[in-house]
PDB file of C-alpha atoms and ligand atoms in Angstrom:
ATOM      1  CA  MET A 289       0.000   0.016   0.019  1.00  0.00           C
ATOM      2  CA  ALA A 290       1.301   3.487  -1.060  1.00  0.00           C
ATOM      3  CA  ASP A 291       2.264   5.670   2.038  1.00  0.00           C
ATOM      4  CA  ILE A 292      -0.397   8.454   2.144  1.00  0.00           C
ATOM      5  CA  ARG A 293       2.641  10.878   2.625  1.00  0.00           C
ATOM      6  CA  ASP A 294       4.116   9.876  -0.872  1.00  0.00           C
ATOM      7  CA  THR A 295       0.625  10.983  -2.442  1.00  0.00           C
ATOM      8  CA  GLU A 296       0.818  14.261  -0.352  1.00  0.00           C
ATOM      9  CA  LYS A 297       4.323  15.023  -1.228  1.00  0.00           C
ATOM     10  CA  SER A 298       3.780  14.638  -4.940  1.00  0.00           C
ATOM     11  CA  GLY A 299       0.657  16.847  -4.783  1.00  0.00           C
ATOM     12  CA  GLY A 300       0.655  20.223  -6.217  1.00  0.00           C
ATOM     13  CA  ASP A 301      -0.589  21.797  -3.045  1.00  0.00           C
ATOM     14  CA  PHE A 302       2.248  20.337  -1.105  1.00  0.00           C
ATOM     15  CA  ILE A 303       4.848  21.809  -3.382  1.00  0.00           C
ATOM     16  CA  GLU A 304       2.966  25.163  -3.710  1.00  0.00           C
ATOM     17  CA  SER A 305       2.776  25.577   0.002  1.00  0.00           C
ATOM     18  CA  MET A 306       6.292  24.495   0.614  1.00  0.00           C
ATOM     19  CA  GLU A 307       7.653  26.867  -1.936  1.00  0.00           C
ATOM     20  CA  LEU A 308       5.535  29.640  -0.177  1.00  0.00           C
ATOM     21  CA  LEU A 309       7.152  28.614   3.250  1.00  0.00           C
ATOM     22  CA  LYS A 310      10.558  28.522   1.896  1.00  0.00           C
ATOM     23  CA  THR A 311      10.244  31.927   0.469  1.00  0.00           C
ATOM     24  CA  TRP A 312       8.975  33.318   3.861  1.00  0.00           C
ATOM     25  CA  LEU A 313      11.560  31.564   5.858  1.00  0.00           C
ATOM     26  CA  ASP A 314      14.379  32.998   3.455  1.00  0.00           C
ATOM     27  CA  THR A 315      12.961  36.695   3.561  1.00  0.00           C
ATOM     28  CA  ALA A 316      11.486  37.047   7.023  1.00  0.00           C
ATOM     29  CA  ASP A 317      13.326  39.291   9.523  1.00  0.00           C
ATOM     30  CA  MET A 318      12.157  37.033  12.331  1.00  0.00           C
ATOM     31  CA  ILE A 319      10.847  33.447  12.619  1.00  0.00           C
ATOM     32  CA  LEU A 320       8.644  32.249  15.439  1.00  0.00           C
ATOM     33  CA  ILE A 321       8.154  28.529  15.874  1.00  0.00           C
ATOM     34  CA  GLY A 322       5.494  26.862  17.734  1.00  0.00           C
ATOM     35  CA  ALA A 323       5.950  23.041  18.374  1.00  0.00           C
ATOM     36  CA  GLY A 324       3.462  20.651  19.783  1.00  0.00           C
ATOM     37  CA  ALA A 325       3.286  16.862  20.420  1.00  0.00           C
ATOM     38  CA  GLY A 326       3.045  16.283  16.523  1.00  0.00           C
ATOM     39  CA  LEU A 327       6.706  17.548  16.147  1.00  0.00           C
ATOM     40  CA  SER A 328       7.969  14.909  18.533  1.00  0.00           C
ATOM     41  CA  ALA A 329       5.623  12.237  16.955  1.00  0.00           C
ATOM     42  CA  ALA A 330       7.140  13.062  13.692  1.00  0.00           C
ATOM     43  CA  ALA A 331      10.569  12.610  15.126  1.00  0.00           C
ATOM     44  CA  GLY A 332       9.640   9.136  16.204  1.00  0.00           C
ATOM     45  CA  LEU A 333       8.308   9.944  19.797  1.00  0.00           C
ATOM     46  CA  SER A 334       4.586   9.301  19.430  1.00  0.00           C
ATOM     47  CA  TYR A 335       2.264   9.002  22.409  1.00  0.00           C
ATOM     48  CA  LEU A 336      -0.090   7.094  20.094  1.00  0.00           C
ATOM     49  CA  ASP A 337       2.463   4.569  18.849  1.00  0.00           C
ATOM     50  CA  GLU A 338       1.506   1.059  20.035  1.00  0.00           C
ATOM     51  CA  GLU A 339       4.712  -0.599  18.902  1.00  0.00           C
ATOM     52  CA  LEU A 340       6.834   1.831  20.853  1.00  0.00           C
ATOM     53  CA  PHE A 341       4.513   1.615  23.930  1.00  0.00           C
ATOM     54  CA  LYS A 342       5.024  -2.354  23.918  1.00  0.00           C
ATOM     55  CA  THR A 343       8.787  -1.845  24.150  1.00  0.00           C
ATOM     56  CA  PHE A 344       8.989   0.611  27.099  1.00  0.00           C
ATOM     57  CA  GLN A 345       5.686  -0.207  28.988  1.00  0.00           C
ATOM     58  CA  PRO A 346       5.392  -3.962  28.452  1.00  0.00           C
ATOM     59  CA  GLU A 347       3.444  -4.509  31.725  1.00  0.00           C
ATOM     60  CA  MET A 348       0.843  -1.803  30.791  1.00  0.00           C
ATOM     61  CA  ALA A 349       0.477  -3.292  27.300  1.00  0.00           C
ATOM     62  CA  ALA A 350      -0.051  -6.641  28.832  1.00  0.00           C
ATOM     63  CA  MET A 351      -2.950  -5.104  30.911  1.00  0.00           C
ATOM     64  CA  GLY A 352      -4.545  -3.976  27.629  1.00  0.00           C
ATOM     65  CA  TYR A 353      -3.367  -0.487  27.380  1.00  0.00           C
ATOM     66  CA  HIS A 354      -2.261   0.582  23.944  1.00  0.00           C
ATOM     67  CA  TYR A 355      -0.401   3.990  24.115  1.00  0.00           C
ATOM     68  CA  PRO A 356       0.422   6.705  26.663  1.00  0.00           C
ATOM     69  CA  TYR A 357      -2.353   9.082  25.598  1.00  0.00           C
ATOM     70  CA  GLU A 358      -4.769   6.612  27.208  1.00  0.00           C
ATOM     71  CA  LEU A 359      -2.971   7.205  30.283  1.00  0.00           C
ATOM     72  CA  PHE A 360      -3.091  11.029  30.932  1.00  0.00           C
ATOM     73  CA  GLU A 361      -4.506  11.926  34.362  1.00  0.00           C
ATOM     74  CA  ARG A 362      -8.045  10.659  34.273  1.00  0.00           C
ATOM     75  CA  GLU A 363      -7.235   6.935  33.793  1.00  0.00           C
ATOM     76  CA  LYS A 364      -4.424   7.024  36.533  1.00  0.00           C
ATOM     77  CA  GLU A 365      -6.795   8.878  39.007  1.00  0.00           C
ATOM     78  CA  ASN A 366      -7.696   5.779  40.859  1.00  0.00           C
ATOM     79  CA  TRP A 367      -4.381   4.082  40.842  1.00  0.00           C
ATOM     80  CA  PRO A 368      -2.463   3.554  43.994  1.00  0.00           C
ATOM     81  CA  GLU A 369       0.731   5.883  44.323  1.00  0.00           C
ATOM     82  CA  ALA A 370       2.940   2.803  43.860  1.00  0.00           C
ATOM     83  CA  ARG A 371       1.372   1.922  40.378  1.00  0.00           C
ATOM     84  CA  GLU A 372       1.407   5.789  39.327  1.00  0.00           C
ATOM     85  CA  TRP A 373       5.033   6.029  40.158  1.00  0.00           C
ATOM     86  CA  ALA A 374       5.906   2.865  38.279  1.00  0.00           C
ATOM     87  CA  TYR A 375       4.161   4.131  35.206  1.00  0.00           C
ATOM     88  CA  ASN A 376       5.571   7.738  35.488  1.00  0.00           C
ATOM     89  CA  VAL A 377       9.252   6.804  36.043  1.00  0.00           C
ATOM     90  CA  ARG A 378       9.097   4.260  33.151  1.00  0.00           C
ATOM     91  CA  HIS A 379       7.488   7.058  30.861  1.00  0.00           C
ATOM     92  CA  VAL A 380       9.691   9.932  31.761  1.00  0.00           C
ATOM     93  CA  ASN A 381      12.924   7.599  31.736  1.00  0.00           C
ATOM     94  CA  PHE A 382      12.078   6.441  28.289  1.00  0.00           C
ATOM     95  CA  VAL A 383      10.994   9.763  26.752  1.00  0.00           C
ATOM     96  CA  ARG A 384      13.601  11.921  28.513  1.00  0.00           C
ATOM     97  CA  TYR A 385      16.724   9.689  28.823  1.00  0.00           C
ATOM     98  CA  VAL A 386      16.474   6.598  26.591  1.00  0.00           C
ATOM     99  CA  PHE A 387      15.125   8.092  23.424  1.00  0.00           C
ATOM    100  CA  PRO A 388      17.841   9.810  21.618  1.00  0.00           C
ATOM    101  CA  PRO A 389      18.110  13.540  20.622  1.00  0.00           C
ATOM    102  CA  ALA A 390      16.041  13.477  17.469  1.00  0.00           C
ATOM    103  CA  GLU A 391      17.552  14.088  14.001  1.00  0.00           C
ATOM    104  CA  LEU A 392      14.469  15.934  13.037  1.00  0.00           C
ATOM    105  CA  TYR A 393      14.924  18.559  15.747  1.00  0.00           C
ATOM    106  CA  LYS A 394      18.713  19.020  14.601  1.00  0.00           C
ATOM    107  CA  LYS A 395      17.522  19.498  10.933  1.00  0.00           C
ATOM    108  CA  LEU A 396      15.033  22.130  12.247  1.00  0.00           C
ATOM    109  CA  LEU A 397      17.892  23.934  14.017  1.00  0.00           C
ATOM    110  CA  ALA A 398      19.901  23.923  10.967  1.00  0.00           C
ATOM    111  CA  LEU A 399      17.147  25.637   8.979  1.00  0.00           C
ATOM    112  CA  VAL A 400      16.871  28.682  11.566  1.00  0.00           C
ATOM    113  CA  GLN A 401      20.093  28.771  13.417  1.00  0.00           C
ATOM    114  CA  ASP A 402      21.413  31.800  11.507  1.00  0.00           C
ATOM    115  CA  LYS A 403      18.101  33.708  11.769  1.00  0.00           C
ATOM    116  CA  ASP A 404      16.385  35.628  14.508  1.00  0.00           C
ATOM    117  CA  PHE A 405      14.187  32.945  15.797  1.00  0.00           C
ATOM    118  CA  PHE A 406      12.251  32.085  18.938  1.00  0.00           C
ATOM    119  CA  VAL A 407      10.525  28.765  19.834  1.00  0.00           C
ATOM    120  CA  VAL A 408       7.484  28.231  22.226  1.00  0.00           C
ATOM    121  CA  THR A 409       6.676  24.510  22.766  1.00  0.00           C
ATOM    122  CA  SER A 410       4.189  22.653  24.748  1.00  0.00           C
ATOM    123  CA  ASN A 411       6.458  19.498  24.718  1.00  0.00           C
ATOM    124  CA  CYS A 412       7.951  18.420  28.074  1.00  0.00           C
ATOM    125  CA  ASP A 413      10.514  16.082  26.669  1.00  0.00           C
ATOM    126  CA  ARG A 414      13.361  18.433  26.293  1.00  0.00           C
ATOM    127  CA  GLN A 415      14.105  17.736  22.650  1.00  0.00           C
ATOM    128  CA  PHE A 416      14.979  21.333  21.896  1.00  0.00           C
ATOM    129  CA  MET A 417      17.617  21.393  24.833  1.00  0.00           C
ATOM    130  CA  ARG A 418      18.980  17.904  23.775  1.00  0.00           C
ATOM    131  CA  THR A 419      19.452  18.807  20.156  1.00  0.00           C
ATOM    132  CA  GLY A 420      21.382  22.027  20.809  1.00  0.00           C
ATOM    133  CA  PHE A 421      18.903  24.752  20.506  1.00  0.00           C
ATOM    134  CA  PRO A 422      20.082  27.885  22.411  1.00  0.00           C
ATOM    135  CA  MET A 423      17.683  27.796  25.369  1.00  0.00           C
ATOM    136  CA  GLU A 424      17.600  31.569  25.707  1.00  0.00           C
ATOM    137  CA  ARG A 425      15.586  31.217  22.419  1.00  0.00           C
ATOM    138  CA  VAL A 426      13.265  28.572  23.732  1.00  0.00           C
ATOM    139  CA  PHE A 427      10.238  28.921  25.907  1.00  0.00           C
ATOM    140  CA  GLU A 428       8.995  25.568  27.391  1.00  0.00           C
ATOM    141  CA  ALA A 429       5.513  26.873  28.164  1.00  0.00           C
ATOM    142  CA  GLN A 430       4.460  23.696  29.993  1.00  0.00           C
ATOM    143  CA  GLY A 431       7.720  23.119  31.951  1.00  0.00           C
ATOM    144  CA  SER A 432       9.463  19.882  31.427  1.00  0.00           C
ATOM    145  CA  TYR A 433       9.742  16.436  32.797  1.00  0.00           C
ATOM    146  CA  ASP A 434      12.839  17.281  34.754  1.00  0.00           C
ATOM    147  CA  ARG A 435      11.419  19.323  37.663  1.00  0.00           C
ATOM    148  CA  LEU A 436       9.106  18.126  40.333  1.00  0.00           C
ATOM    149  CA  MET A 437       7.099  20.483  42.825  1.00  0.00           C
ATOM    150  CA  CYS A 438       4.854  19.837  45.851  1.00  0.00           C
ATOM    151  CA  ARG A 439       1.489  19.306  44.457  1.00  0.00           C
ATOM    152  CA  ASP A 440       0.026  21.496  47.091  1.00  0.00           C
ATOM    153  CA  ARG A 441       2.570  24.143  46.329  1.00  0.00           C
ATOM    154  CA  CYS A 442       3.447  24.795  49.991  1.00  0.00           C
ATOM    155  CA  THR A 443       7.067  25.443  48.871  1.00  0.00           C
ATOM    156  CA  LYS A 444       8.917  27.045  45.832  1.00  0.00           C
ATOM    157  CA  GLU A 445      11.460  24.258  46.172  1.00  0.00           C
ATOM    158  CA  GLU A 446      11.932  21.951  43.211  1.00  0.00           C
ATOM    159  CA  TRP A 447      13.289  18.599  43.000  1.00  0.00           C
ATOM    160  CA  ASP A 448      15.165  17.019  39.978  1.00  0.00           C
ATOM    161  CA  ILE A 449      13.550  13.938  38.775  1.00  0.00           C
ATOM    162  CA  LYS A 450      16.666  12.108  37.741  1.00  0.00           C
ATOM    163  CA  PRO A 451      17.848  10.793  41.056  1.00  0.00           C
ATOM    164  CA  ILE A 452      14.188   9.798  41.712  1.00  0.00           C
ATOM    165  CA  ILE A 453      14.046   7.739  38.474  1.00  0.00           C
ATOM    166  CA  ASP A 454      17.375   6.113  39.271  1.00  0.00           C
ATOM    167  CA  ARG A 455      16.156   5.085  42.824  1.00  0.00           C
ATOM    168  CA  LEU A 456      12.608   3.907  41.591  1.00  0.00           C
ATOM    169  CA  LEU A 457      13.375   2.066  38.365  1.00  0.00           C
ATOM    170  CA  PRO A 458      14.982  -0.915  39.908  1.00  0.00           C
ATOM    171  CA  LEU A 459      12.072  -1.078  42.540  1.00  0.00           C
ATOM    172  CA  ILE A 460       9.342  -1.682  39.788  1.00  0.00           C
ATOM    173  CA  ASP A 461       7.746  -5.178  40.448  1.00  0.00           C
ATOM    174  CA  SER A 462       7.244  -6.454  36.810  1.00  0.00           C
ATOM    175  CA  GLU A 463       4.255  -8.824  38.059  1.00  0.00           C
ATOM    176  CA  THR A 464       2.384  -6.162  39.950  1.00  0.00           C
ATOM    177  CA  PHE A 465       3.789  -3.127  38.120  1.00  0.00           C
ATOM    178  CA  MET A 466       4.124  -1.254  41.393  1.00  0.00           C
ATOM    179  CA  ILE A 467       6.986   0.335  43.200  1.00  0.00           C
ATOM    180  CA  SER A 468       7.898  -2.674  45.500  1.00  0.00           C
ATOM    181  CA  ASP A 469       9.143  -0.409  48.350  1.00  0.00           C
ATOM    182  CA  GLU A 470       6.634   2.438  49.026  1.00  0.00           C
ATOM    183  CA  SER A 471       9.085   4.247  51.400  1.00  0.00           C
ATOM    184  CA  ALA A 472      11.095   4.933  48.511  1.00  0.00           C
ATOM    185  CA  ILE A 473       8.204   7.106  46.788  1.00  0.00           C
ATOM    186  CA  PRO A 474       8.991  10.822  47.226  1.00  0.00           C
ATOM    187  CA  HIS A 475       6.845  13.214  49.086  1.00  0.00           C
ATOM    188  CA  CYS A 476       7.266  16.852  49.863  1.00  0.00           C
ATOM    189  CA  PRO A 477       9.604  17.082  52.758  1.00  0.00           C
ATOM    190  CA  HIS A 478       7.611  20.178  54.266  1.00  0.00           C
ATOM    191  CA  CYS A 479       4.062  18.974  54.047  1.00  0.00           C
ATOM    192  CA  GLY A 480       4.027  15.491  52.841  1.00  0.00           C
ATOM    193  CA  ALA A 481       2.034  16.014  49.667  1.00  0.00           C
ATOM    194  CA  PRO A 482       2.929  14.028  46.630  1.00  0.00           C
ATOM    195  CA  LEU A 483       5.475  15.518  44.053  1.00  0.00           C
ATOM    196  CA  PHE A 484       4.231  16.481  40.861  1.00  0.00           C
ATOM    197  CA  ALA A 485       5.692  17.692  37.495  1.00  0.00           C
ATOM    198  CA  ALA A 486       6.445  21.397  37.672  1.00  0.00           C
ATOM    199  CA  ILE A 487       4.426  22.487  34.705  1.00  0.00           C
ATOM    200  CA  ARG A 488       4.327  26.203  35.395  1.00  0.00           C
ATOM    201  CA  ASP A 489       5.093  28.515  38.405  1.00  0.00           C
ATOM    202  CA  PHE A 490       8.477  27.018  38.877  1.00  0.00           C
ATOM    203  CA  GLU A 491      11.495  29.193  39.604  1.00  0.00           C
ATOM    204  CA  GLY A 492      12.588  30.719  36.231  1.00  0.00           C
ATOM    205  CA  TYR A 493       9.226  30.259  34.490  1.00  0.00           C
ATOM    206  CA  LYS A 494       8.608  33.887  34.412  1.00  0.00           C
ATOM    207  CA  ASP A 495      12.090  34.796  33.166  1.00  0.00           C
ATOM    208  CA  GLU A 496      11.524  32.431  30.247  1.00  0.00           C
ATOM    209  CA  GLN A 497       8.146  33.669  29.583  1.00  0.00           C
ATOM    210  CA  ALA A 498       9.491  37.378  29.839  1.00  0.00           C
ATOM    211  CA  ARG A 499      12.251  36.604  27.243  1.00  0.00           C
ATOM    212  CA  TYR A 500       9.512  35.235  24.840  1.00  0.00           C
ATOM    213  CA  VAL A 501       7.383  38.224  25.338  1.00  0.00           C
ATOM    214  CA  ASP A 502      10.189  40.696  24.719  1.00  0.00           C
ATOM    215  CA  TRP A 503      10.969  38.730  21.513  1.00  0.00           C
ATOM    216  CA  LEU A 504       7.429  39.121  20.376  1.00  0.00           C
ATOM    217  CA  VAL A 505       7.522  42.868  21.075  1.00  0.00           C
ATOM    218  CA  ARG A 506      10.614  43.293  18.836  1.00  0.00           C
ATOM    219  CA  THR A 507       8.444  41.671  15.874  1.00  0.00           C
ATOM    220  CA  ASN A 508       6.483  44.884  15.504  1.00  0.00           C
ATOM    221  CA  GLU A 509       7.095  46.305  11.983  1.00  0.00           C
ATOM    222  CA  LYS A 510       9.276  43.414  11.148  1.00  0.00           C
ATOM    223  CA  LYS A 511       8.582  40.579   8.449  1.00  0.00           C
ATOM    224  CA  LEU A 512       7.573  37.683  10.612  1.00  0.00           C
ATOM    225  CA  CYS A 513       7.307  34.175   9.547  1.00  0.00           C
ATOM    226  CA  ILE A 514       5.297  31.836  12.086  1.00  0.00           C
ATOM    227  CA  LEU A 515       5.714  28.110  11.768  1.00  0.00           C
ATOM    228  CA  GLU A 516       3.534  25.871  13.824  1.00  0.00           C
ATOM    229  CA  LEU A 517       4.469  22.296  13.921  1.00  0.00           C
ATOM    230  CA  GLY A 518       2.243  19.637  15.206  1.00  0.00           C
ATOM    231  CA  VAL A 519       0.205  21.665  17.547  1.00  0.00           C
ATOM    232  CA  GLY A 520      -3.193  20.108  18.388  1.00  0.00           C
ATOM    233  CA  PHE A 521      -6.067  21.032  20.675  1.00  0.00           C
ATOM    234  CA  ASN A 522      -4.832  19.640  23.892  1.00  0.00           C
ATOM    235  CA  THR A 523      -3.772  23.195  25.125  1.00  0.00           C
ATOM    236  CA  PRO A 524      -4.638  25.401  22.330  1.00  0.00           C
ATOM    237  CA  VAL A 525      -4.235  28.501  24.650  1.00  0.00           C
ATOM    238  CA  VAL A 526      -0.500  28.000  24.798  1.00  0.00           C
ATOM    239  CA  ILE A 527       0.433  28.100  21.189  1.00  0.00           C
ATOM    240  CA  ARG A 528      -2.530  27.709  18.658  1.00  0.00           C
ATOM    241  CA  TRP A 529      -4.746  30.624  19.672  1.00  0.00           C
ATOM    242  CA  PRO A 530      -2.139  33.109  20.587  1.00  0.00           C
ATOM    243  CA  PHE A 531      -0.405  32.331  17.158  1.00  0.00           C
ATOM    244  CA  GLU A 532      -3.778  33.043  15.224  1.00  0.00           C
ATOM    245  CA  ARG A 533      -4.322  36.212  17.182  1.00  0.00           C
ATOM    246  CA  LEU A 534      -0.673  37.332  16.488  1.00  0.00           C
ATOM    247  CA  THR A 535      -1.050  36.588  12.799  1.00  0.00           C
ATOM    248  CA  TYR A 536      -4.287  38.650  12.696  1.00  0.00           C
ATOM    249  CA  LEU A 537      -2.971  41.680  14.402  1.00  0.00           C
ATOM    250  CA  HIS A 538       0.492  41.803  12.750  1.00  0.00           C
ATOM    251  CA  ASP A 539       0.848  43.831   9.666  1.00  0.00           C
ATOM    252  CA  ASN A 540       3.459  41.574   7.975  1.00  0.00           C
ATOM    253  CA  ALA A 541       3.147  38.103   9.141  1.00  0.00           C
ATOM    254  CA  HIS A 542       2.258  34.810   7.653  1.00  0.00           C
ATOM    255  CA  LEU A 543       1.238  31.657   9.699  1.00  0.00           C
ATOM    256  CA  PHE A 544       2.205  28.261   8.314  1.00  0.00           C
ATOM    257  CA  ARG A 545       0.171  25.607  10.266  1.00  0.00           C
ATOM    258  CA  VAL A 546       1.670  22.073   9.725  1.00  0.00           C
ATOM    259  CA  ASN A 547      -0.511  19.376  11.296  1.00  0.00           C
ATOM    260  CA  ARG A 548      -0.876  16.023   9.430  1.00  0.00           C
ATOM    261  CA  GLY A 549      -3.388  14.800  12.241  1.00  0.00           C
ATOM    262  CA  TYR A 550      -5.825  17.445  11.836  1.00  0.00           C
ATOM    263  CA  ARG A 551      -8.174  15.805   9.602  1.00  0.00           C
ATOM    264  CA  GLU A 552      -8.245  12.630  11.866  1.00  0.00           C
ATOM    265  CA  TRP A 553      -9.831  14.364  14.763  1.00  0.00           C
ATOM    266  CA  PRO A 554     -13.558  14.133  14.043  1.00  0.00           C
ATOM    267  CA  GLY A 555     -14.334  15.973  17.299  1.00  0.00           C
ATOM    268  CA  HIS A 556     -12.818  19.139  16.059  1.00  0.00           C
ATOM    269  CA  GLY A 557     -14.156  18.904  12.562  1.00  0.00           C
ATOM    270  CA  GLY A 558     -16.135  22.037  12.948  1.00  0.00           C
ATOM    271  CA  TYR A 559     -13.024  24.054  12.842  1.00  0.00           C
ATOM    272  CA  PRO A 560     -11.316  24.939   9.548  1.00  0.00           C
ATOM    273  CA  MET A 561      -7.593  24.299   9.712  1.00  0.00           C
ATOM    274  CA  VAL A 562      -7.058  28.040   9.675  1.00  0.00           C
ATOM    275  CA  PRO A 563      -9.746  30.647  10.479  1.00  0.00           C
ATOM    276  CA  LYS A 564     -11.512  32.574   7.734  1.00  0.00           C
ATOM    277  CA  ALA A 565     -10.403  35.731   9.373  1.00  0.00           C
ATOM    278  CA  LEU A 566      -6.768  34.883   8.420  1.00  0.00           C
ATOM    279  CA  SER A 567      -7.365  34.487   4.784  1.00  0.00           C
ATOM    280  CA  GLY A 568      -4.347  35.362   2.862  1.00  0.00           C
ATOM    281  CA  LYS A 569      -2.193  35.461   5.957  1.00  0.00           C
ATOM    282  CA  ALA A 570      -2.232  31.804   6.974  1.00  0.00           C
ATOM    283  CA  THR A 571      -1.518  28.487   4.863  1.00  0.00           C
ATOM    284  CA  PRO A 572      -2.852  25.170   6.230  1.00  0.00           C
ATOM    285  CA  MET A 573      -0.405  22.509   5.796  1.00  0.00           C
ATOM    286  CA  PRO A 574      -1.997  19.031   6.506  1.00  0.00           C
ATOM    287  CA  TYR A 575       1.311  17.359   6.337  1.00  0.00           C
ATOM    288  CA  ASP A 576       3.687  15.392   8.552  1.00  0.00           C
ATOM    289  CA  ALA A 577       6.142  17.719  10.247  1.00  0.00           C
ATOM    290  CA  LYS A 578       8.820  15.388   9.108  1.00  0.00           C
ATOM    291  CA  ASP A 579       8.179  15.819   5.434  1.00  0.00           C
ATOM    292  CA  VAL A 580       7.912  19.553   5.786  1.00  0.00           C
ATOM    293  CA  ILE A 581      11.258  19.783   7.655  1.00  0.00           C
ATOM    294  CA  GLU A 582      13.238  17.500   5.508  1.00  0.00           C
ATOM    295  CA  TRP A 583      11.926  19.184   2.379  1.00  0.00           C
ATOM    296  CA  LEU A 584      13.315  22.479   3.584  1.00  0.00           C
ATOM    297  CA  TYR A 585      16.459  20.803   4.939  1.00  0.00           C
ATOM    298  CA  ASN A 586      17.212  19.169   1.551  1.00  0.00           C
ATOM    299  CA  ARG A 587      16.764  22.522  -0.147  1.00  0.00           C
ATOM    300  CA  ARG A 588      18.369  24.919   2.547  1.00  0.00           C
ATOM    301  CA  LEU A 589      21.452  25.491   0.301  1.00  0.00           C
ATOM    302  CA  SER A 590      19.586  26.234  -2.928  1.00  0.00           C
TER     303      SER A 590
HETATM  304 ZN1  LIG B 635       4.536  20.738  50.296  1.00  0.00          ZN
END
């Protein structure tokens, strides 16, 4: 069976929108990149990948689960802490430490590294840092897997997750899929509440955010290319809607919205891929971010 991507890549629409994107990237004064889960999925780290899930969560796969997206908070609500930590340390260890720095991110960096660019991402996997992006040009709007905070926010103190992973991984009982020694599970030393991923409000978050806002302010009166890669509807308030608003308000900006999965979300079928109000200022690109980045990478010297 032919890969749907081959059909897409040979289509006139694909080439036409790629040429337009390349022209904007080449001629813009500033480049704003928004990256969501679809970018890491295109790089090989998909939270919908059943085969990958079987390799790093074999116990969960044996219990009948298929991929990480099934296991976001609601499913885990009734789990005992010892199960939740077994799952979480496996997940974070694989995504953050076992999975290598992705070639696709490196190619993206090669495309923009000589430009005045900025990245805002909702991804927590730290691929931007791991592939060499200058972190003063990256805003991790949802934090990262690296930091933990007190769930009840009794303190501003943060804890690095790596020593916790190293301590708990060997304690996962593969029969029960629980941490075998519950006393090893970390809690806030001040109030005893569970520790939780530091999504926002962590030390330094405001500084990162301020750098992003300062950069955005500088785009005023500049030619601005906005490239959105694999951003869905999980947290549209972080990238998707602000990018639409910015495109609408900016006199000389163009939004390129790359999202292959868009058509596959029937629940959001009522939305056009780009709003009508952005007619002429936005290009819908229902393609895999991998195809888009590699097309540009292969032509970057021409
Ligand atoms: Zn606490």
